[in-house]
Amino acid sequence: MLGGIVVVLIGLTGSFIVFYREIDAALNPALYTPAGREREATLSEVMRAAAAADPAPIATILAPDRTWPVWVVIHAHETAKGRYPNRWTTMVDPSNGKVLGRRDYVNAFSLKVYRLHYTLLLYEWWGKELVGVVGFMLLGLAMSGVILWWPRPGRFWRSVSVRKDVSLLRFVFDVHGTAGFWALLALTVISMTGVGIIFPDVVRPIVGLVSQPTADPSPRIEAPPPTGTPPLSPDAIMRSAQAAKPGMAVAMLSPPTETRNTWRVQFRAAGADPAVRARGAIWLDPWSGAVVHDRTSAAMSMGDRYLAEQLWIHNGATFGLIGRLFVFATGFAPLALFISGAIMWLKKRPGRIRTGWRV
């Protein structure tokens, strides 16, 4: 029973986060409404404005897109060991470089639902791993459900449709079978990709049987220029990134850190649905702007592309709005299966079937 409730919760929150950015923008219009249409603020101006609002190190900068049409600067605040990363965001108006607001990123409503789906809000108590185990359970339930459901010859369509003018128990039985069948493929894919996101080291060898993936890079400049050599400005880095990948849109930028002295710039195809946040990245030398490492689609193996695409397959974004709507609807399937399964179990218990409940 408890396992079923957890599966239902993960399904419903999964439906929510398919559109969590749209929901977040609708709930917080003041944070996502620029004063003008033109993007006049430069990256350097955006970073200066964000640093003035929040002096914590900048971890990631999200470029404006159709869903969040402002610069979103993510600051890495100090986090106690073993706790969920403490992140705050500063929203900057791209039309004038002014700060629209800042907030606790991980505890904002939409992001909290995201964390509920990803960790059950139990990050410090193996919550992410628990969700991964639930993914394995869901995959097993999907497979075993097919075996138990498999209809006799000639009864396939009857087994995947809900009939009228039948008893309530028969109706519930039809709902259970129909929901399970039509959601089977999506639930299988969602479970597989969810397990892969949480347990990449488990999935990587399996993917390697088809196409060998490479390790996730974190390239450094091992021989930096002499001390005192000034790094390029953020605007120069932006120009270098755009020149390196013409025809692609910059989606996210991550400045150098203590462990990685390169800029990481992520891209997506120009004009692509921003639901796919990024497809590939390059790492740039902060002093020369040269490409240190290329991990965009053209440079990745098929295995690398699959591992990089898992999240977008998981939430349906790979297949556009239709895919996202399909995943959104599929998130309600565990609830339908749980309720219908519980009703059938209760009504089929000895002494519980009433004569009026015809099967």
Short mmCIF file of C-alpha atoms in Angstrom, two decimals:
data_model
loop_
_atom_site.label_atom_id
_atom_site.label_comp_id
_atom_site.label_asym_id
_atom_site.label_seq_id
_atom_site.Cartn_x
_atom_site.Cartn_y
_atom_site.Cartn_z
CA MET A 1 0.00 0.00 0.00
CA LEU A 2 2.76 2.46 1.00
CA GLY A 3 4.71 1.62 -2.14
CA GLY A 4 1.63 2.29 -4.24
CA ILE A 5 1.10 5.67 -2.61
CA VAL A 6 4.72 6.64 -3.32
CA VAL A 7 4.35 5.60 -6.97
CA VAL A 8 1.16 7.68 -7.25
CA LEU A 9 2.91 10.68 -5.67
CA ILE A 10 5.85 10.41 -8.05
CA GLY A 11 3.46 10.10 -11.00
CA LEU A 12 1.42 13.18 -10.06
CA THR A 13 4.47 15.33 -9.29
CA GLY A 14 5.98 14.10 -12.57
CA SER A 15 2.94 15.45 -14.41
CA PHE A 16 3.35 18.77 -12.62
CA ILE A 17 7.02 19.25 -13.43
CA VAL A 18 6.48 18.62 -17.14
CA PHE A 19 5.24 22.22 -17.11
CA TYR A 20 6.90 23.46 -13.92
CA ARG A 21 8.65 26.39 -15.62
CA GLU A 22 5.41 27.58 -17.21
CA ILE A 23 3.64 27.20 -13.85
CA ASP A 24 6.42 29.06 -12.05
CA ALA A 25 6.25 31.94 -14.54
CA ALA A 26 2.46 32.13 -14.18
CA LEU A 27 2.69 32.19 -10.36
CA ASN A 28 5.44 34.82 -10.31
CA PRO A 29 4.77 37.26 -13.17
CA ALA A 30 6.75 40.08 -11.54
CA LEU A 31 9.92 37.98 -11.72
CA TYR A 32 9.49 37.02 -15.36
CA THR A 33 8.13 40.14 -17.06
CA PRO A 34 10.79 42.36 -18.67
CA ALA A 35 10.11 46.05 -19.12
CA GLY A 36 10.80 45.98 -22.86
CA ARG A 37 11.24 43.58 -25.74
CA GLU A 38 14.79 44.42 -26.77
CA ARG A 39 17.64 42.53 -25.12
CA GLU A 40 20.01 45.41 -24.53
CA ALA A 41 21.73 44.26 -21.33
CA THR A 42 25.06 42.50 -21.89
CA LEU A 43 26.17 39.41 -19.99
CA SER A 44 28.72 41.50 -18.06
CA GLU A 45 25.98 43.92 -16.98
CA VAL A 46 23.73 41.04 -15.95
CA MET A 47 26.46 39.46 -13.84
CA ARG A 48 27.33 42.78 -12.18
CA ALA A 49 23.67 43.43 -11.32
CA ALA A 50 23.26 39.93 -9.92
CA ALA A 51 26.47 40.17 -7.89
CA ALA A 52 25.30 43.47 -6.40
CA ALA A 53 22.03 41.82 -5.34
CA ASP A 54 23.68 38.64 -4.04
CA PRO A 55 27.45 38.42 -3.45
CA ALA A 56 27.45 34.59 -3.34
CA PRO A 57 29.37 32.92 -6.20
CA ILE A 58 27.49 32.59 -9.48
CA ALA A 59 27.10 28.93 -10.41
CA THR A 60 24.95 29.12 -13.55
CA ILE A 61 23.35 31.76 -15.75
CA LEU A 62 20.23 30.88 -17.73
CA ALA A 63 19.74 32.91 -20.88
CA PRO A 64 16.27 34.35 -21.63
CA ASP A 65 13.89 32.11 -23.58
CA ARG A 66 10.18 31.99 -24.41
CA THR A 67 9.21 30.49 -21.06
CA TRP A 68 11.50 32.51 -18.79
CA PRO A 69 12.16 35.66 -20.87
CA VAL A 70 14.66 37.07 -18.34
CA TRP A 71 18.20 36.29 -17.26
CA VAL A 72 18.12 33.85 -14.32
CA VAL A 73 21.35 33.91 -12.33
CA ILE A 74 21.82 31.02 -9.88
CA HIS A 75 24.02 31.72 -6.84
CA ALA A 76 25.71 28.94 -4.88
CA HIS A 77 25.34 29.67 -1.19
CA GLU A 78 27.24 27.76 1.45
CA THR A 79 25.66 24.37 2.10
CA ALA A 80 26.13 22.04 5.06
CA LYS A 81 27.68 18.72 4.12
CA GLY A 82 25.09 16.19 2.97
CA ARG A 83 22.32 18.75 2.63
CA TYR A 84 20.51 19.71 -0.58
CA PRO A 85 22.51 22.45 -2.37
CA ASN A 86 21.54 25.91 -1.15
CA ARG A 87 20.77 27.92 -4.28
CA TRP A 88 19.27 31.39 -4.70
CA THR A 89 18.31 33.05 -7.96
CA THR A 90 18.44 36.63 -9.15
CA MET A 91 16.21 37.57 -12.10
CA VAL A 92 17.61 40.34 -14.30
CA ASP A 93 15.62 42.25 -16.92
CA PRO A 94 17.30 41.73 -20.32
CA SER A 95 15.96 45.03 -21.64
CA ASN A 96 17.65 47.27 -19.07
CA GLY A 97 19.87 45.14 -16.81
CA LYS A 98 17.85 45.87 -13.66
CA VAL A 99 17.16 43.26 -11.01
CA LEU A 100 13.53 42.10 -11.02
CA GLY A 101 13.86 40.14 -7.80
CA ARG A 102 15.65 37.32 -6.03
CA ARG A 103 14.49 34.29 -4.08
CA ASP A 104 15.35 31.00 -2.44
CA TYR A 105 15.46 28.81 -5.55
CA VAL A 106 15.10 25.33 -4.04
CA ASN A 107 12.19 26.27 -1.77
CA ALA A 108 10.09 28.13 -4.34
CA PHE A 109 6.79 26.28 -4.82
CA SER A 110 7.41 24.87 -8.30
CA LEU A 111 10.96 23.86 -7.50
CA LYS A 112 9.85 22.26 -4.24
CA VAL A 113 7.42 20.07 -6.19
CA TYR A 114 10.35 19.24 -8.48
CA ARG A 115 12.39 18.19 -5.43
CA LEU A 116 9.43 16.17 -4.15
CA HIS A 117 9.44 14.24 -7.41
CA TYR A 118 13.22 13.83 -7.48
CA THR A 119 13.97 13.12 -3.80
CA LEU A 120 10.61 12.93 -1.94
CA LEU A 121 12.08 15.88 0.04
CA LEU A 122 14.33 13.29 1.69
CA TYR A 123 17.62 14.28 0.07
CA GLU A 124 19.57 13.82 3.31
CA TRP A 125 18.02 10.39 3.89
CA TRP A 126 18.70 8.70 0.54
CA GLY A 127 15.57 10.19 -0.98
CA LYS A 128 16.99 10.28 -4.51
CA GLU A 129 18.03 6.64 -4.29
CA LEU A 130 14.59 5.72 -2.93
CA VAL A 131 12.98 7.32 -5.98
CA GLY A 132 15.35 5.30 -8.17
CA VAL A 133 14.25 2.10 -6.44
CA VAL A 134 10.62 3.10 -7.03
CA GLY A 135 11.54 3.48 -10.70
CA PHE A 136 12.75 -0.13 -10.70
CA MET A 137 9.50 -1.14 -8.99
CA LEU A 138 7.41 0.68 -11.57
CA LEU A 139 9.32 -0.98 -14.39
CA GLY A 140 8.72 -4.39 -12.80
CA LEU A 141 5.03 -3.65 -12.24
CA ALA A 142 4.64 -2.60 -15.87
CA MET A 143 6.19 -5.84 -17.12
CA SER A 144 4.32 -8.11 -14.71
CA GLY A 145 1.08 -6.24 -15.39
CA VAL A 146 1.32 -7.08 -19.08
CA ILE A 147 1.76 -10.78 -18.30
CA LEU A 148 -1.22 -10.84 -15.94
CA TRP A 149 -3.37 -8.77 -18.29
CA TRP A 150 -2.55 -10.54 -21.58
CA PRO A 151 -5.93 -11.35 -23.16
CA ARG A 152 -7.11 -14.51 -24.81
CA PRO A 153 -7.07 -14.61 -28.65
CA GLY A 154 -9.79 -12.47 -30.19
CA ARG A 155 -10.35 -10.37 -27.06
CA PHE A 156 -7.60 -7.76 -27.49
CA TRP A 157 -9.71 -4.68 -28.29
CA ARG A 158 -12.25 -5.64 -25.67
CA SER A 159 -9.40 -5.73 -23.15
CA VAL A 160 -8.15 -2.23 -23.96
CA SER A 161 -11.44 -0.37 -23.94
CA VAL A 162 -13.99 0.70 -21.34
CA ARG A 163 -17.46 -0.67 -22.01
CA LYS A 164 -20.78 0.91 -21.20
CA ASP A 165 -23.80 -0.66 -19.57
CA VAL A 166 -21.77 -2.97 -17.33
CA SER A 167 -21.62 -3.39 -13.57
CA LEU A 168 -19.50 -0.96 -11.57
CA LEU A 169 -16.95 -3.68 -10.77
CA ARG A 170 -16.69 -4.59 -14.47
CA PHE A 171 -16.28 -0.89 -15.28
CA VAL A 172 -13.48 -0.55 -12.72
CA PHE A 173 -11.84 -3.68 -14.14
CA ASP A 174 -11.97 -2.20 -17.65
CA VAL A 175 -10.49 1.09 -16.44
CA HIS A 176 -7.66 -0.78 -14.75
CA GLY A 177 -6.76 -2.82 -17.82
CA THR A 178 -7.21 0.02 -20.29
CA ALA A 179 -5.18 2.54 -18.28
CA GLY A 180 -2.43 0.00 -17.74
CA PHE A 181 -2.20 -0.94 -21.42
CA TRP A 182 -2.24 2.55 -22.93
CA ALA A 183 0.22 3.86 -20.36
CA LEU A 184 2.51 0.83 -20.57
CA LEU A 185 4.97 2.10 -23.16
CA ALA A 186 5.23 5.57 -21.63
CA LEU A 187 5.59 4.20 -18.08
CA THR A 188 8.32 1.82 -19.26
CA VAL A 189 10.28 4.61 -20.95
CA ILE A 190 9.74 7.02 -18.06
CA SER A 191 10.88 4.37 -15.56
CA MET A 192 13.97 3.45 -17.58
CA THR A 193 15.07 7.05 -18.06
CA GLY A 194 14.29 7.92 -14.44
CA VAL A 195 16.47 5.06 -13.23
CA GLY A 196 19.20 6.21 -15.64
CA ILE A 197 19.09 9.78 -14.32
CA ILE A 198 19.42 8.66 -10.70
CA PHE A 199 21.75 5.70 -11.21
CA PRO A 200 23.92 6.69 -14.22
CA ASP A 201 26.68 4.26 -13.25
CA VAL A 202 24.19 1.39 -13.47
CA VAL A 203 22.87 2.40 -16.89
CA ARG A 204 26.18 3.43 -18.47
CA PRO A 205 27.51 -0.16 -18.93
CA ILE A 206 24.18 -1.22 -20.44
CA VAL A 207 24.27 1.68 -22.91
CA GLY A 208 27.88 0.71 -23.62
CA LEU A 209 26.71 -2.60 -25.09
CA VAL A 210 25.33 -0.58 -28.02
CA SER A 211 27.53 2.52 -28.07
CA GLN A 212 30.37 3.24 -25.67
CA PRO A 213 29.76 6.48 -23.72
CA THR A 214 32.62 8.61 -22.47
CA ALA A 215 33.12 9.95 -18.98
CA ASP A 216 31.54 13.29 -18.12
CA PRO A 217 34.28 15.89 -18.54
CA SER A 218 35.32 18.74 -16.30
CA PRO A 219 38.26 20.06 -18.34
CA ARG A 220 40.86 22.38 -16.87
CA ILE A 221 43.59 24.52 -18.38
CA GLU A 222 46.57 22.68 -16.94
CA ALA A 223 49.05 25.39 -17.96
CA PRO A 224 47.31 28.73 -17.35
CA PRO A 225 49.00 31.98 -18.38
CA PRO A 226 51.26 33.84 -15.95
CA THR A 227 49.73 35.14 -12.75
CA GLY A 228 48.11 38.49 -13.29
CA THR A 229 46.99 37.78 -16.83
CA PRO A 230 43.44 39.14 -16.98
CA PRO A 231 40.68 36.75 -18.10
CA LEU A 232 38.34 37.66 -20.90
CA SER A 233 35.18 39.52 -20.01
CA PRO A 234 31.89 37.57 -19.90
CA ASP A 235 30.84 39.40 -23.07
CA ALA A 236 33.96 38.19 -24.87
CA ILE A 237 33.26 34.64 -23.69
CA MET A 238 29.72 34.96 -25.03
CA ARG A 239 31.04 36.12 -28.41
CA SER A 240 33.53 33.23 -28.51
CA ALA A 241 30.77 30.73 -27.72
CA GLN A 242 28.48 32.11 -30.40
CA ALA A 243 31.32 32.09 -32.95
CA ALA A 244 32.19 28.49 -32.07
CA LYS A 245 28.63 27.26 -32.62
CA PRO A 246 26.88 29.48 -35.16
CA GLY A 247 23.23 28.62 -35.67
CA MET A 248 22.85 27.45 -32.07
CA ALA A 249 21.45 29.45 -29.16
CA VAL A 250 23.32 29.85 -25.89
CA ALA A 251 21.09 28.34 -23.18
CA MET A 252 23.25 28.33 -20.06
CA LEU A 253 26.67 29.51 -18.95
CA SER A 254 28.71 28.39 -15.95
CA PRO A 255 31.68 30.58 -14.95
CA PRO A 256 34.98 29.02 -13.79
CA THR A 257 35.07 27.49 -10.32
CA GLU A 258 37.79 26.40 -7.90
CA THR A 259 37.85 22.92 -9.44
CA ARG A 260 37.21 23.89 -13.09
CA ASN A 261 38.97 26.95 -14.45
CA THR A 262 37.08 26.92 -17.76
CA TRP A 263 33.75 28.40 -18.83
CA ARG A 264 31.03 25.85 -19.60
CA VAL A 265 28.52 26.99 -22.21
CA GLN A 266 25.45 24.90 -23.08
CA PHE A 267 23.46 25.23 -26.29
CA ARG A 268 20.21 24.28 -27.94
CA ALA A 269 19.15 24.66 -31.56
CA ALA A 270 18.13 28.21 -32.45
CA GLY A 271 14.34 28.53 -32.24
CA ALA A 272 13.97 25.16 -30.48
CA ASP A 273 11.38 24.60 -27.77
CA PRO A 274 13.05 25.79 -24.53
CA ALA A 275 11.55 22.78 -22.74
CA VAL A 276 14.74 21.09 -23.96
CA ARG A 277 16.97 23.25 -21.82
CA ALA A 278 20.23 22.31 -23.56
CA ARG A 279 21.69 19.84 -26.04
CA GLY A 280 25.42 19.69 -25.58
CA ALA A 281 28.11 22.02 -24.27
CA ILE A 282 31.57 23.38 -24.94
CA TRP A 283 34.26 24.43 -22.46
CA LEU A 284 36.19 27.62 -23.19
CA ASP A 285 39.60 28.86 -22.09
CA PRO A 286 38.81 31.93 -19.91
CA TRP A 287 41.95 33.75 -21.09
CA SER A 288 41.82 33.10 -24.85
CA GLY A 289 38.22 32.02 -25.52
CA ALA A 290 39.47 28.92 -27.34
CA VAL A 291 37.37 25.74 -27.23
CA VAL A 292 38.99 23.35 -24.77
CA HIS A 293 36.45 20.55 -25.12
CA ASP A 294 33.45 20.00 -27.38
CA ARG A 295 30.56 17.85 -26.17
CA THR A 296 27.82 18.96 -28.53
CA SER A 297 25.78 16.42 -30.48
CA ALA A 298 28.12 16.27 -33.49
CA ALA A 299 31.06 15.39 -31.23
CA MET A 300 29.27 12.83 -29.03
CA SER A 301 28.82 9.10 -29.51
CA MET A 302 25.32 7.67 -29.73
CA GLY A 303 25.69 6.47 -26.13
CA ASP A 304 26.67 9.95 -24.98
CA ARG A 305 23.71 11.47 -26.80
CA TYR A 306 21.30 9.04 -25.17
CA LEU A 307 22.64 9.73 -21.68
CA ALA A 308 22.49 13.48 -22.31
CA GLU A 309 18.95 13.18 -23.67
CA GLN A 310 17.53 11.05 -20.84
CA LEU A 311 15.99 13.95 -18.94
CA TRP A 312 14.24 15.30 -22.05
CA ILE A 313 12.92 11.83 -22.92
CA HIS A 314 11.81 11.43 -19.31
CA ASN A 315 9.68 14.59 -19.38
CA GLY A 316 8.61 14.24 -23.02
CA ALA A 317 10.40 17.39 -24.21
CA THR A 318 12.35 15.42 -26.82
CA PHE A 319 9.08 14.94 -28.71
CA GLY A 320 7.82 18.51 -28.42
CA LEU A 321 4.54 19.64 -26.93
CA ILE A 322 2.78 16.40 -27.91
CA GLY A 323 5.38 14.41 -26.01
CA ARG A 324 5.08 16.62 -22.96
CA LEU A 325 1.29 16.34 -22.96
CA PHE A 326 1.55 12.56 -23.30
CA VAL A 327 3.91 12.34 -20.30
CA PHE A 328 1.65 14.74 -18.37
CA ALA A 329 -1.34 12.44 -18.96
CA THR A 330 0.71 9.33 -18.18
CA GLY A 331 1.53 10.72 -14.74
CA PHE A 332 -2.11 10.16 -13.77
CA ALA A 333 -2.04 6.49 -14.81
CA PRO A 334 -0.59 5.23 -11.47
CA LEU A 335 -3.43 7.00 -9.65
CA ALA A 336 -6.04 5.37 -11.89
CA LEU A 337 -4.38 1.97 -11.50
CA PHE A 338 -4.04 2.36 -7.73
CA ILE A 339 -7.68 3.35 -7.18
CA SER A 340 -9.13 0.75 -9.57
CA GLY A 341 -6.81 -1.95 -8.21
CA ALA A 342 -7.80 -1.13 -4.63
CA ILE A 343 -11.52 -1.28 -5.49
CA MET A 344 -11.12 -4.66 -7.21
CA TRP A 345 -9.12 -6.03 -4.28
CA LEU A 346 -11.69 -4.85 -1.76
CA LYS A 347 -14.65 -6.19 -3.74
CA LYS A 348 -13.03 -9.55 -4.41
CA ARG A 349 -12.18 -10.25 -0.80
CA PRO A 350 -14.15 -13.24 0.59
CA GLY A 351 -17.57 -12.21 1.78
CA ARG A 352 -17.31 -8.74 0.24
CA ILE A 353 -18.92 -9.33 -3.18
CA ARG A 354 -22.51 -8.29 -3.24
CA THR A 355 -24.92 -10.09 -5.52
CA GLY A 356 -25.67 -6.83 -7.30
CA TRP A 357 -22.03 -6.43 -8.40
CA ARG A 358 -22.01 -8.54 -11.55
CA VAL A 359 -18.70 -9.27 -13.25
#
